[in-house]
PDB file of N, CA, C and O in Angstrom:
ATOM      1  N   GLY A   1     109.966 147.802 -81.919  1.00  0.00           N
ATOM      2  CA  GLY A   1     108.706 147.445 -82.601  1.00  0.00           C
ATOM      3  C   GLY A   1     107.627 148.270 -81.764  1.00  0.00           C
ATOM      4  O   GLY A   1     106.477 149.117 -82.276  1.00  0.00           O
ATOM      5  N   ASP A   2     107.771 148.243 -80.296  1.00  0.00           N
ATOM      6  CA  ASP A   2     106.649 148.806 -79.458  1.00  0.00           C
ATOM      7  C   ASP A   2     106.854 150.192 -79.634  1.00  0.00           C
ATOM      8  O   ASP A   2     105.738 150.851 -79.574  1.00  0.00           O
ATOM      9  N   SER A   3     108.029 150.982 -79.955  1.00  0.00           N
ATOM     10  CA  SER A   3     108.166 152.311 -79.998  1.00  0.00           C
ATOM     11  C   SER A   3     107.478 152.786 -81.348  1.00  0.00           C
ATOM     12  O   SER A   3     106.753 153.905 -81.437  1.00  0.00           O
ATOM     13  N   ILE A   4     107.275 152.178 -82.342  1.00  0.00           N
ATOM     14  CA  ILE A   4     106.560 152.256 -83.659  1.00  0.00           C
ATOM     15  C   ILE A   4     105.136 152.295 -83.373  1.00  0.00           C
ATOM     16  O   ILE A   4     104.643 153.371 -83.849  1.00  0.00           O
ATOM     17  N   ILE A   5     104.597 151.349 -82.709  1.00  0.00           N
ATOM     18  CA  ILE A   5     103.365 151.660 -82.318  1.00  0.00           C
ATOM     19  C   ILE A   5     103.022 152.856 -81.629  1.00  0.00           C
ATOM     20  O   ILE A   5     102.040 153.574 -81.806  1.00  0.00           O
ATOM     21  N   ALA A   6     103.738 153.249 -80.589  1.00  0.00           N
ATOM     22  CA  ALA A   6     103.427 154.265 -79.499  1.00  0.00           C
ATOM     23  C   ALA A   6     103.716 155.534 -80.687  1.00  0.00           C
ATOM     24  O   ALA A   6     102.898 156.371 -80.362  1.00  0.00           O
ATOM     25  N   ALA A   7     104.598 155.806 -81.205  1.00  0.00           N
ATOM     26  CA  ALA A   7     105.165 156.828 -81.964  1.00  0.00           C
ATOM     27  C   ALA A   7     103.826 157.164 -83.213  1.00  0.00           C
ATOM     28  O   ALA A   7     103.271 158.271 -83.355  1.00  0.00           O
ATOM     29  N   GLY A   8     103.433 156.064 -83.602  1.00  0.00           N
ATOM     30  CA  GLY A   8     102.255 156.090 -84.576  1.00  0.00           C
ATOM     31  C   GLY A   8     101.078 156.634 -84.030  1.00  0.00           C
ATOM     32  O   GLY A   8     100.109 157.296 -84.474  1.00  0.00           O
ATOM     33  N   MET A   9     100.608 156.236 -82.751  1.00  0.00           N
ATOM     34  CA  MET A   9      99.308 156.285 -82.022  1.00  0.00           C
ATOM     35  C   MET A   9      99.648 157.931 -81.551  1.00  0.00           C
ATOM     36  O   MET A   9      98.658 158.630 -81.990  1.00  0.00           O
ATOM     37  N   VAL A  10     100.598 158.381 -81.087  1.00  0.00           N
ATOM     38  CA  VAL A  10     100.784 159.754 -80.729  1.00  0.00           C
ATOM     39  C   VAL A  10     100.425 160.523 -81.859  1.00  0.00           C
ATOM     40  O   VAL A  10     100.059 161.660 -81.990  1.00  0.00           O
ATOM     41  N   SER A  11     101.253 160.109 -83.075  1.00  0.00           N
ATOM     42  CA  SER A  11     101.388 161.111 -84.243  1.00  0.00           C
ATOM     43  C   SER A  11     100.191 161.193 -85.047  1.00  0.00           C
ATOM     44  O   SER A  11      99.809 162.189 -85.470  1.00  0.00           O
ATOM     45  N   TYR A  12      99.401 159.937 -84.957  1.00  0.00           N
ATOM     46  CA  TYR A  12      98.322 159.937 -86.056  1.00  0.00           C
ATOM     47  C   TYR A  12      96.947 159.597 -85.461  1.00  0.00           C
ATOM     48  O   TYR A  12      95.703 159.781 -86.068  1.00  0.00           O
ATOM     49  N   ALA A  13      96.931 159.013 -84.260  1.00  0.00           N
ATOM     50  CA  ALA A  13      95.568 158.347 -83.660  1.00  0.00           C
ATOM     51  C   ALA A  13      94.390 159.483 -82.995  1.00  0.00           C
ATOM     52  O   ALA A  13      93.362 159.133 -82.875  1.00  0.00           O
ATOM     53  N   GLY A  14      95.133 160.635 -82.863  1.00  0.00           N
ATOM     54  CA  GLY A  14      94.365 161.579 -81.976  1.00  0.00           C
ATOM     55  C   GLY A  14      92.768 161.953 -82.539  1.00  0.00           C
ATOM     56  O   GLY A  14      91.889 161.789 -81.760  1.00  0.00           O
ATOM     57  N   PRO A  15      92.698 162.025 -83.919  1.00  0.00           N
ATOM     58  CA  PRO A  15      91.236 162.409 -84.367  1.00  0.00           C
ATOM     59  C   PRO A  15      90.461 161.144 -84.490  1.00  0.00           C
ATOM     60  O   PRO A  15      89.261 161.501 -84.844  1.00  0.00           O
ATOM     61  N   PHE A  16      90.882 160.128 -84.310  1.00  0.00           N
ATOM     62  CA  PHE A  16      89.876 158.867 -84.408  1.00  0.00           C
ATOM     63  C   PHE A  16      89.398 158.243 -83.246  1.00  0.00           C
ATOM     64  O   PHE A  16      89.966 158.291 -82.071  1.00  0.00           O
ATOM     65  N   ALA A  17      88.343 157.627 -83.255  1.00  0.00           N
ATOM     66  CA  ALA A  17      87.662 156.809 -82.261  1.00  0.00           C
ATOM     67  C   ALA A  17      88.303 155.718 -81.745  1.00  0.00           C
ATOM     68  O   ALA A  17      89.260 155.102 -82.688  1.00  0.00           O
ATOM     69  N   GLY A  18      87.937 155.181 -80.773  1.00  0.00           N
ATOM     70  CA  GLY A  18      88.518 153.740 -80.197  1.00  0.00           C
ATOM     71  C   GLY A  18      88.772 152.876 -81.174  1.00  0.00           C
ATOM     72  O   GLY A  18      89.818 152.250 -80.997  1.00  0.00           O
ATOM     73  N   GLU A  19      87.641 152.573 -81.771  1.00  0.00           N
ATOM     74  CA  GLU A  19      87.656 151.293 -82.653  1.00  0.00           C
ATOM     75  C   GLU A  19      88.685 151.339 -83.784  1.00  0.00           C
ATOM     76  O   GLU A  19      89.546 150.565 -83.953  1.00  0.00           O
ATOM     77  N   HIS A  20      88.637 152.620 -84.421  1.00  0.00           N
ATOM     78  CA  HIS A  20      89.868 152.918 -85.300  1.00  0.00           C
ATOM     79  C   HIS A  20      91.205 152.875 -84.617  1.00  0.00           C
ATOM     80  O   HIS A  20      92.212 152.107 -85.377  1.00  0.00           O
ATOM     81  N   ARG A  21      91.316 153.543 -83.480  1.00  0.00           N
ATOM     82  CA  ARG A  21      92.565 153.193 -82.905  1.00  0.00           C
ATOM     83  C   ARG A  21      93.091 151.779 -82.632  1.00  0.00           C
ATOM     84  O   ARG A  21      94.368 151.607 -82.794  1.00  0.00           O
ATOM     85  N   LYS A  22      92.049 150.872 -82.112  1.00  0.00           N
ATOM     86  CA  LYS A  22      92.488 149.534 -81.888  1.00  0.00           C
ATOM     87  C   LYS A  22      93.018 148.974 -83.403  1.00  0.00           C
ATOM     88  O   LYS A  22      93.947 148.049 -83.395  1.00  0.00           O
ATOM     89  N   ARG A  23      92.184 149.288 -84.309  1.00  0.00           N
ATOM     90  CA  ARG A  23      92.542 148.657 -85.601  1.00  0.00           C
ATOM     91  C   ARG A  23      93.945 149.123 -86.265  1.00  0.00           C
ATOM     92  O   ARG A  23      94.625 148.315 -86.837  1.00  0.00           O
ATOM     93  N   PHE A  24      94.143 150.524 -85.829  1.00  0.00           N
ATOM     94  CA  PHE A  24      95.677 151.101 -86.321  1.00  0.00           C
ATOM     95  C   PHE A  24      96.656 150.192 -85.648  1.00  0.00           C
ATOM     96  O   PHE A  24      97.531 149.596 -86.200  1.00  0.00           O
ATOM     97  N   GLU A  25      96.539 149.990 -84.219  1.00  0.00           N
ATOM     98  CA  GLU A  25      97.435 148.947 -83.380  1.00  0.00           C
ATOM     99  C   GLU A  25      97.548 147.782 -84.063  1.00  0.00           C
ATOM    100  O   GLU A  25      98.789 146.992 -84.387  1.00  0.00           O
ATOM    101  N   GLU A  26      96.415 146.901 -84.254  1.00  0.00           N
ATOM    102  CA  GLU A  26      96.395 145.584 -84.874  1.00  0.00           C
ATOM    103  C   GLU A  26      97.026 145.661 -86.347  1.00  0.00           C
ATOM    104  O   GLU A  26      97.916 144.796 -86.394  1.00  0.00           O
ATOM    105  N   HIS A  27      96.895 146.501 -86.955  1.00  0.00           N
ATOM    106  CA  HIS A  27      97.580 146.855 -88.304  1.00  0.00           C
ATOM    107  C   HIS A  27      99.137 146.720 -88.392  1.00  0.00           C
ATOM    108  O   HIS A  27      99.747 146.205 -88.952  1.00  0.00           O
ATOM    109  N   TRP A  28      99.385 147.736 -87.373  1.00  0.00           N
ATOM    110  CA  TRP A  28     100.849 148.029 -87.349  1.00  0.00           C
ATOM    111  C   TRP A  28     101.593 146.650 -86.918  1.00  0.00           C
ATOM    112  O   TRP A  28     102.674 146.272 -87.206  1.00  0.00           O
ATOM    113  N   ARG A  29     100.780 145.951 -85.796  1.00  0.00           N
ATOM    114  CA  ARG A  29     101.330 144.750 -85.181  1.00  0.00           C
ATOM    115  C   ARG A  29     101.555 143.774 -86.497  1.00  0.00           C
ATOM    116  O   ARG A  29     102.550 143.010 -86.645  1.00  0.00           O
ATOM    117  N   TYR A  30     100.486 143.772 -87.308  1.00  0.00           N
ATOM    118  CA  TYR A  30     100.694 142.706 -88.265  1.00  0.00           C
ATOM    119  C   TYR A  30     101.576 142.876 -89.303  1.00  0.00           C
ATOM    120  O   TYR A  30     102.260 142.016 -89.556  1.00  0.00           O
ATOM    121  N   VAL A  31     101.705 144.167 -89.714  1.00  0.00           N
ATOM    122  CA  VAL A  31     102.876 144.712 -90.432  1.00  0.00           C
ATOM    123  C   VAL A  31     104.242 144.290 -90.020  1.00  0.00           C
ATOM    124  O   VAL A  31     105.179 143.673 -90.690  1.00  0.00           O
ATOM    125  N   MET A  32     104.527 144.621 -88.697  1.00  0.00           N
ATOM    126  CA  MET A  32     105.823 144.446 -88.020  1.00  0.00           C
ATOM    127  C   MET A  32     106.149 142.956 -88.058  1.00  0.00           C
ATOM    128  O   MET A  32     107.214 142.419 -88.147  1.00  0.00           O
ATOM    129  N   ASP A  33     104.875 142.012 -87.691  1.00  0.00           N
ATOM    130  CA  ASP A  33     105.239 140.685 -87.645  1.00  0.00           C
ATOM    131  C   ASP A  33     105.799 140.141 -89.142  1.00  0.00           C
ATOM    132  O   ASP A  33     106.598 139.434 -89.277  1.00  0.00           O
ATOM    133  N   LYS A  34     104.879 140.635 -90.208  1.00  0.00           N
ATOM    134  CA  LYS A  34     105.115 140.505 -91.502  1.00  0.00           C
ATOM    135  C   LYS A  34     106.689 140.614 -91.832  1.00  0.00           C
ATOM    136  O   LYS A  34     107.330 139.907 -92.686  1.00  0.00           O
ATOM    137  N   GLU A  35     107.189 141.710 -91.476  1.00  0.00           N
ATOM    138  CA  GLU A  35     108.460 142.336 -91.719  1.00  0.00           C
ATOM    139  C   GLU A  35     109.551 141.979 -90.942  1.00  0.00           C
ATOM    140  O   GLU A  35     110.560 142.375 -90.727  1.00  0.00           O
ATOM    141  N   SER A  36     109.147 141.114 -89.897  1.00  0.00           N
ATOM    142  CA  SER A  36     110.182 140.506 -88.689  1.00  0.00           C
ATOM    143  C   SER A  36     110.550 141.448 -87.972  1.00  0.00           C
ATOM    144  O   SER A  36     111.957 141.354 -87.581  1.00  0.00           O
ATOM    145  N   ILE A  37     109.969 142.608 -87.542  1.00  0.00           N
ATOM    146  CA  ILE A  37     110.268 143.727 -86.672  1.00  0.00           C
ATOM    147  C   ILE A  37     109.831 143.105 -85.096  1.00  0.00           C
ATOM    148  O   ILE A  37     108.581 142.709 -85.187  1.00  0.00           O
ATOM    149  N   ALA A  38     110.889 143.253 -84.370  1.00  0.00           N
ATOM    150  CA  ALA A  38     110.666 142.474 -82.716  1.00  0.00           C
ATOM    151  C   ALA A  38     109.538 143.590 -82.280  1.00  0.00           C
ATOM    152  O   ALA A  38     109.771 144.733 -82.262  1.00  0.00           O
ATOM    153  N   PHE A  39     108.474 142.824 -81.426  1.00  0.00           N
ATOM    154  CA  PHE A  39     107.666 143.687 -80.734  1.00  0.00           C
ATOM    155  C   PHE A  39     107.048 142.736 -79.687  1.00  0.00           C
ATOM    156  O   PHE A  39     107.253 141.570 -79.753  1.00  0.00           O
ATOM    157  N   LYS A  40     106.625 143.249 -78.697  1.00  0.00           N
ATOM    158  CA  LYS A  40     105.874 142.405 -77.413  1.00  0.00           C
ATOM    159  C   LYS A  40     104.482 142.374 -77.925  1.00  0.00           C
ATOM    160  O   LYS A  40     103.926 143.188 -78.583  1.00  0.00           O
ATOM    161  N   GLN A  41     104.175 140.986 -77.678  1.00  0.00           N
ATOM    162  CA  GLN A  41     102.704 140.634 -77.967  1.00  0.00           C
ATOM    163  C   GLN A  41     101.736 141.765 -77.176  1.00  0.00           C
ATOM    164  O   GLN A  41     102.033 141.936 -75.991  1.00  0.00           O
ATOM    165  N   GLY A  42     100.829 142.100 -77.882  1.00  0.00           N
ATOM    166  CA  GLY A  42      99.888 143.164 -77.241  1.00  0.00           C
ATOM    167  C   GLY A  42     100.397 144.481 -76.853  1.00  0.00           C
ATOM    168  O   GLY A  42      99.937 145.270 -76.063  1.00  0.00           O
ATOM    169  N   ALA A  43     101.373 144.910 -77.667  1.00  0.00           N
ATOM    170  CA  ALA A  43     101.994 146.203 -77.442  1.00  0.00           C
ATOM    171  C   ALA A  43     101.093 147.176 -77.761  1.00  0.00           C
ATOM    172  O   ALA A  43     100.310 147.232 -78.909  1.00  0.00           O
ATOM    173  N   SER A  44     100.762 148.161 -77.036  1.00  0.00           N
ATOM    174  CA  SER A  44     100.046 149.363 -77.325  1.00  0.00           C
ATOM    175  C   SER A  44     100.423 150.766 -76.896  1.00  0.00           C
ATOM    176  O   SER A  44     101.390 150.716 -76.026  1.00  0.00           O
ATOM    177  N   LEU A  45      99.612 151.762 -77.155  1.00  0.00           N
ATOM    178  CA  LEU A  45     100.054 152.945 -76.451  1.00  0.00           C
ATOM    179  C   LEU A  45     100.135 153.003 -75.023  1.00  0.00           C
ATOM    180  O   LEU A  45     100.975 153.505 -74.529  1.00  0.00           O
ATOM    181  N   VAL A  46      99.031 152.409 -74.422  1.00  0.00           N
ATOM    182  CA  VAL A  46      98.951 152.552 -73.001  1.00  0.00           C
ATOM    183  C   VAL A  46     100.118 151.627 -72.371  1.00  0.00           C
ATOM    184  O   VAL A  46     100.812 152.115 -71.444  1.00  0.00           O
ATOM    185  N   SER A  47     100.365 150.403 -72.842  1.00  0.00           N
ATOM    186  CA  SER A  47     101.300 149.735 -72.395  1.00  0.00           C
ATOM    187  C   SER A  47     102.868 150.104 -72.668  1.00  0.00           C
ATOM    188  O   SER A  47     103.739 149.820 -71.804  1.00  0.00           O
ATOM    189  N   VAL A  48     103.106 150.852 -73.678  1.00  0.00           N
ATOM    190  CA  VAL A  48     104.491 151.456 -74.015  1.00  0.00           C
ATOM    191  C   VAL A  48     104.533 152.860 -73.228  1.00  0.00           C
ATOM    192  O   VAL A  48     105.633 153.090 -72.493  1.00  0.00           O
ATOM    193  N   LEU A  49     103.537 153.768 -73.511  1.00  0.00           N
ATOM    194  CA  LEU A  49     103.813 155.167 -72.633  1.00  0.00           C
ATOM    195  C   LEU A  49     103.183 155.276 -71.391  1.00  0.00           C
ATOM    196  O   LEU A  49     103.409 156.334 -70.740  1.00  0.00           O
ATOM    197  N   GLY A  50     101.973 154.443 -71.160  1.00  0.00           N
ATOM    198  CA  GLY A  50     101.430 154.577 -69.771  1.00  0.00           C
ATOM    199  C   GLY A  50     102.187 154.467 -68.597  1.00  0.00           C
ATOM    200  O   GLY A  50     103.028 153.401 -68.525  1.00  0.00           O
ATOM    201  N   GLN A  51     102.417 155.435 -67.767  1.00  0.00           N
ATOM    202  CA  GLN A  51     102.969 155.246 -66.662  1.00  0.00           C
ATOM    203  C   GLN A  51     102.032 155.129 -65.527  1.00  0.00           C
ATOM    204  O   GLN A  51     101.059 156.063 -65.274  1.00  0.00           O
ATOM    205  N   PRO A  52     102.047 153.939 -64.735  1.00  0.00           N
ATOM    206  CA  PRO A  52     100.888 153.617 -63.757  1.00  0.00           C
ATOM    207  C   PRO A  52     100.691 154.586 -62.794  1.00  0.00           C
ATOM    208  O   PRO A  52      99.357 154.986 -62.500  1.00  0.00           O
ATOM    209  N   VAL A  53     101.592 155.370 -62.247  1.00  0.00           N
ATOM    210  CA  VAL A  53     101.358 156.476 -61.168  1.00  0.00           C
ATOM    211  C   VAL A  53     100.767 157.421 -61.838  1.00  0.00           C
ATOM    212  O   VAL A  53      99.904 157.910 -61.259  1.00  0.00           O
ATOM    213  N   LEU A  54     101.031 157.938 -63.039  1.00  0.00           N
ATOM    214  CA  LEU A  54     100.484 159.018 -63.648  1.00  0.00           C
ATOM    215  C   LEU A  54      99.114 158.714 -64.119  1.00  0.00           C
ATOM    216  O   LEU A  54      98.132 159.635 -63.716  1.00  0.00           O
ATOM    217  N   LEU A  55      98.723 157.447 -64.498  1.00  0.00           N
ATOM    218  CA  LEU A  55      97.245 157.147 -64.846  1.00  0.00           C
ATOM    219  C   LEU A  55      96.325 156.925 -63.475  1.00  0.00           C
ATOM    220  O   LEU A  55      95.325 157.511 -63.845  1.00  0.00           O
ATOM    221  N   GLN A  56      97.039 156.558 -62.242  1.00  0.00           N
ATOM    222  CA  GLN A  56      96.247 156.743 -61.288  1.00  0.00           C
ATOM    223  C   GLN A  56      95.965 157.971 -60.824  1.00  0.00           C
ATOM    224  O   GLN A  56      94.797 158.102 -60.357  1.00  0.00           O
ATOM    225  N   GLN A  57      97.007 158.842 -61.042  1.00  0.00           N
ATOM    226  CA  GLN A  57      96.789 160.418 -60.527  1.00  0.00           C
ATOM    227  C   GLN A  57      95.520 160.857 -61.384  1.00  0.00           C
ATOM    228  O   GLN A  57      94.676 161.629 -60.857  1.00  0.00           O
ATOM    229  N   TRP A  58      95.525 160.472 -62.920  1.00  0.00           N
ATOM    230  CA  TRP A  58      94.565 161.012 -63.745  1.00  0.00           C
ATOM    231  C   TRP A  58      93.136 160.570 -63.114  1.00  0.00           C
ATOM    232  O   TRP A  58      92.020 161.167 -63.195  1.00  0.00           O
ATOM    233  N   SER A  59      93.169 159.383 -62.679  1.00  0.00           N
ATOM    234  CA  SER A  59      91.862 158.708 -62.262  1.00  0.00           C
ATOM    235  C   SER A  59      91.468 159.385 -60.933  1.00  0.00           C
ATOM    236  O   SER A  59      90.024 159.682 -60.886  1.00  0.00           O
ATOM    237  N   VAL A  60      92.202 159.784 -60.091  1.00  0.00           N
ATOM    238  CA  VAL A  60      91.943 160.638 -58.848  1.00  0.00           C
ATOM    239  C   VAL A  60      91.378 161.879 -59.203  1.00  0.00           C
ATOM    240  O   VAL A  60      90.403 162.344 -58.550  1.00  0.00           O
ATOM    241  N   TYR A  61      91.998 162.534 -60.304  1.00  0.00           N
ATOM    242  CA  TYR A  61      91.494 163.636 -60.749  1.00  0.00           C
ATOM    243  C   TYR A  61      90.272 163.712 -61.756  1.00  0.00           C
ATOM    244  O   TYR A  61      89.861 164.695 -62.272  1.00  0.00           O
ATOM    245  N   SER A  62      89.584 162.621 -61.512  1.00  0.00           N
ATOM    246  CA  SER A  62      88.183 162.190 -62.334  1.00  0.00           C
ATOM    247  C   SER A  62      88.393 161.980 -63.785  1.00  0.00           C
ATOM    248  O   SER A  62      87.233 162.262 -64.510  1.00  0.00           O
ATOM    249  N   LEU A  63      89.469 161.733 -64.245  1.00  0.00           N
ATOM    250  CA  LEU A  63      89.615 161.150 -65.672  1.00  0.00           C
ATOM    251  C   LEU A  63      88.916 160.059 -65.862  1.00  0.00           C
ATOM    252  O   LEU A  63      89.202 159.110 -65.077  1.00  0.00           O
ATOM    253  N   PRO A  64      87.941 159.861 -66.794  1.00  0.00           N
ATOM    254  CA  PRO A  64      87.343 158.415 -66.980  1.00  0.00           C
ATOM    255  C   PRO A  64      88.483 157.587 -67.037  1.00  0.00           C
ATOM    256  O   PRO A  64      89.504 157.671 -67.921  1.00  0.00           O
ATOM    257  N   ASN A  65      88.202 156.226 -66.828  1.00  0.00           N
ATOM    258  CA  ASN A  65      89.141 155.177 -66.817  1.00  0.00           C
ATOM    259  C   ASN A  65      88.684 154.419 -67.916  1.00  0.00           C
ATOM    260  O   ASN A  65      89.381 153.337 -67.948  1.00  0.00           O
ATOM    261  N   ASP A  66      88.233 154.887 -68.877  1.00  0.00           N
ATOM    262  CA  ASP A  66      88.329 154.093 -70.252  1.00  0.00           C
ATOM    263  C   ASP A  66      89.497 154.238 -71.174  1.00  0.00           C
ATOM    264  O   ASP A  66      90.198 155.149 -70.935  1.00  0.00           O
ATOM    265  N   ASN A  67      89.743 153.160 -72.055  1.00  0.00           N
ATOM    266  CA  ASN A  67      90.942 153.144 -72.778  1.00  0.00           C
ATOM    267  C   ASN A  67      91.125 154.194 -73.688  1.00  0.00           C
ATOM    268  O   ASN A  67      91.926 155.113 -73.776  1.00  0.00           O
ATOM    269  N   LEU A  68      89.836 154.987 -74.209  1.00  0.00           N
ATOM    270  CA  LEU A  68      90.196 156.110 -75.312  1.00  0.00           C
ATOM    271  C   LEU A  68      90.379 157.510 -74.178  1.00  0.00           C
ATOM    272  O   LEU A  68      91.238 158.036 -74.939  1.00  0.00           O
ATOM    273  N   SER A  69      89.887 157.525 -72.992  1.00  0.00           N
ATOM    274  CA  SER A  69      90.370 158.736 -72.277  1.00  0.00           C
ATOM    275  C   SER A  69      91.813 158.673 -71.950  1.00  0.00           C
ATOM    276  O   SER A  69      92.441 159.729 -71.910  1.00  0.00           O
ATOM    277  N   ILE A  70      92.329 157.405 -71.572  1.00  0.00           N
ATOM    278  CA  ILE A  70      93.682 157.213 -71.351  1.00  0.00           C
ATOM    279  C   ILE A  70      94.525 157.513 -72.410  1.00  0.00           C
ATOM    280  O   ILE A  70      95.539 158.202 -72.157  1.00  0.00           O
ATOM    281  N   GLU A  71      94.116 157.074 -73.497  1.00  0.00           N
ATOM    282  CA  GLU A  71      94.875 157.236 -74.687  1.00  0.00           C
ATOM    283  C   GLU A  71      94.977 158.533 -75.013  1.00  0.00           C
ATOM    284  O   GLU A  71      96.008 159.190 -75.397  1.00  0.00           O
ATOM    285  N   ASN A  72      93.805 159.362 -74.858  1.00  0.00           N
ATOM    286  CA  ASN A  72      93.910 160.877 -75.211  1.00  0.00           C
ATOM    287  C   ASN A  72      94.863 161.664 -74.194  1.00  0.00           C
ATOM    288  O   ASN A  72      95.518 162.420 -74.506  1.00  0.00           O
ATOM    289  N   GLY A  73      94.832 161.012 -72.923  1.00  0.00           N
ATOM    290  CA  GLY A  73      95.706 161.970 -71.744  1.00  0.00           C
ATOM    291  C   GLY A  73      97.179 161.712 -72.200  1.00  0.00           C
ATOM    292  O   GLY A  73      97.992 162.468 -72.157  1.00  0.00           O
ATOM    293  N   ILE A  74      97.423 160.438 -72.684  1.00  0.00           N
ATOM    294  CA  ILE A  74      98.703 160.087 -72.875  1.00  0.00           C
ATOM    295  C   ILE A  74      99.170 160.908 -74.304  1.00  0.00           C
ATOM    296  O   ILE A  74     100.482 161.508 -74.165  1.00  0.00           O
ATOM    297  N   ILE A  75      98.448 160.949 -75.348  1.00  0.00           N
ATOM    298  CA  ILE A  75      98.787 161.599 -76.529  1.00  0.00           C
ATOM    299  C   ILE A  75      99.121 163.148 -76.083  1.00  0.00           C
ATOM    300  O   ILE A  75      99.998 163.809 -76.406  1.00  0.00           O
ATOM    301  N   LEU A  76      98.102 163.757 -75.345  1.00  0.00           N
ATOM    302  CA  LEU A  76      98.150 165.165 -74.876  1.00  0.00           C
ATOM    303  C   LEU A  76      99.550 165.225 -74.089  1.00  0.00           C
ATOM    304  O   LEU A  76     100.135 166.369 -74.188  1.00  0.00           O
ATOM    305  N   ASP A  77      99.876 164.455 -73.166  1.00  0.00           N
ATOM    306  CA  ASP A  77     100.992 164.391 -72.298  1.00  0.00           C
ATOM    307  C   ASP A  77     102.288 164.350 -73.170  1.00  0.00           C
ATOM    308  O   ASP A  77     103.246 164.860 -72.724  1.00  0.00           O
ATOM    309  N   THR A  78     102.260 163.468 -74.171  1.00  0.00           N
ATOM    310  CA  THR A  78     103.612 163.300 -74.842  1.00  0.00           C
ATOM    311  C   THR A  78     103.783 163.831 -76.199  1.00  0.00           C
ATOM    312  O   THR A  78     104.897 164.016 -76.556  1.00  0.00           O
ATOM    313  N   ALA A  79     102.709 164.644 -76.710  1.00  0.00           N
ATOM    314  CA  ALA A  79     102.924 165.176 -77.889  1.00  0.00           C
ATOM    315  C   ALA A  79     103.833 166.388 -77.834  1.00  0.00           C
ATOM    316  O   ALA A  79     103.481 167.165 -76.798  1.00  0.00           O
ATOM    317  N   ARG A  80     104.352 166.678 -78.669  1.00  0.00           N
ATOM    318  CA  ARG A  80     105.407 168.089 -78.733  1.00  0.00           C
ATOM    319  C   ARG A  80     104.697 169.244 -79.388  1.00  0.00           C
ATOM    320  O   ARG A  80     105.324 170.424 -78.958  1.00  0.00           O
ATOM    321  N   ARG A  81     103.610 169.146 -80.072  1.00  0.00           N
ATOM    322  CA  ARG A  81     102.826 170.051 -80.551  1.00  0.00           C
ATOM    323  C   ARG A  81     101.344 169.869 -80.204  1.00  0.00           C
ATOM    324  O   ARG A  81     100.986 168.889 -79.505  1.00  0.00           O
ATOM    325  N   TRP A  82     100.450 170.693 -80.571  1.00  0.00           N
ATOM    326  CA  TRP A  82      99.119 170.976 -80.132  1.00  0.00           C
ATOM    327  C   TRP A  82      98.444 169.659 -81.037  1.00  0.00           C
ATOM    328  O   TRP A  82      98.254 170.042 -82.292  1.00  0.00           O
ATOM    329  N   PRO A  83      98.140 168.422 -80.552  1.00  0.00           N
ATOM    330  CA  PRO A  83      97.644 167.410 -81.266  1.00  0.00           C
ATOM    331  C   PRO A  83      95.943 167.586 -81.524  1.00  0.00           C
ATOM    332  O   PRO A  83      95.506 168.341 -80.798  1.00  0.00           O
ATOM    333  N   LEU A  84      95.497 167.288 -82.812  1.00  0.00           N
ATOM    334  CA  LEU A  84      94.105 167.287 -83.079  1.00  0.00           C
ATOM    335  C   LEU A  84      93.637 165.990 -82.056  1.00  0.00           C
ATOM    336  O   LEU A  84      93.919 165.182 -82.429  1.00  0.00           O
ATOM    337  N   MET A  85      92.342 166.512 -81.449  1.00  0.00           N
ATOM    338  CA  MET A  85      91.720 165.364 -80.558  1.00  0.00           C
ATOM    339  C   MET A  85      90.311 165.408 -80.781  1.00  0.00           C
ATOM    340  O   MET A  85      89.903 166.422 -80.893  1.00  0.00           O
ATOM    341  N   ILE A  86      89.648 164.161 -80.935  1.00  0.00           N
ATOM    342  CA  ILE A  86      88.244 164.061 -80.907  1.00  0.00           C
ATOM    343  C   ILE A  86      88.002 163.289 -79.730  1.00  0.00           C
ATOM    344  O   ILE A  86      88.264 162.285 -79.428  1.00  0.00           O
ATOM    345  N   ASP A  87      87.059 163.726 -78.757  1.00  0.00           N
ATOM    346  CA  ASP A  87      86.863 162.949 -77.494  1.00  0.00           C
ATOM    347  C   ASP A  87      85.144 162.910 -77.493  1.00  0.00           C
ATOM    348  O   ASP A  87      84.560 163.958 -77.738  1.00  0.00           O
TER     349      ASP A  87
END
């Protein structure tokens, strides 16, 4: 279930603002709970694909430490193609 959230965020969330992304994750968790798909409570793009050492390195390189910037970095780092990003 955690992978569904991470894959969905990488695939679809790039063009959306932080509040919309939060609602995507909440909706996917709701649907997975309804369909009895196992996932960790609070699963998110950052908790699944975020690598603490890499996130710290980005912070050292002056990437803002807000959730939207971290999500954007993870999407750019893990996408196989050029993602559409709104920042």
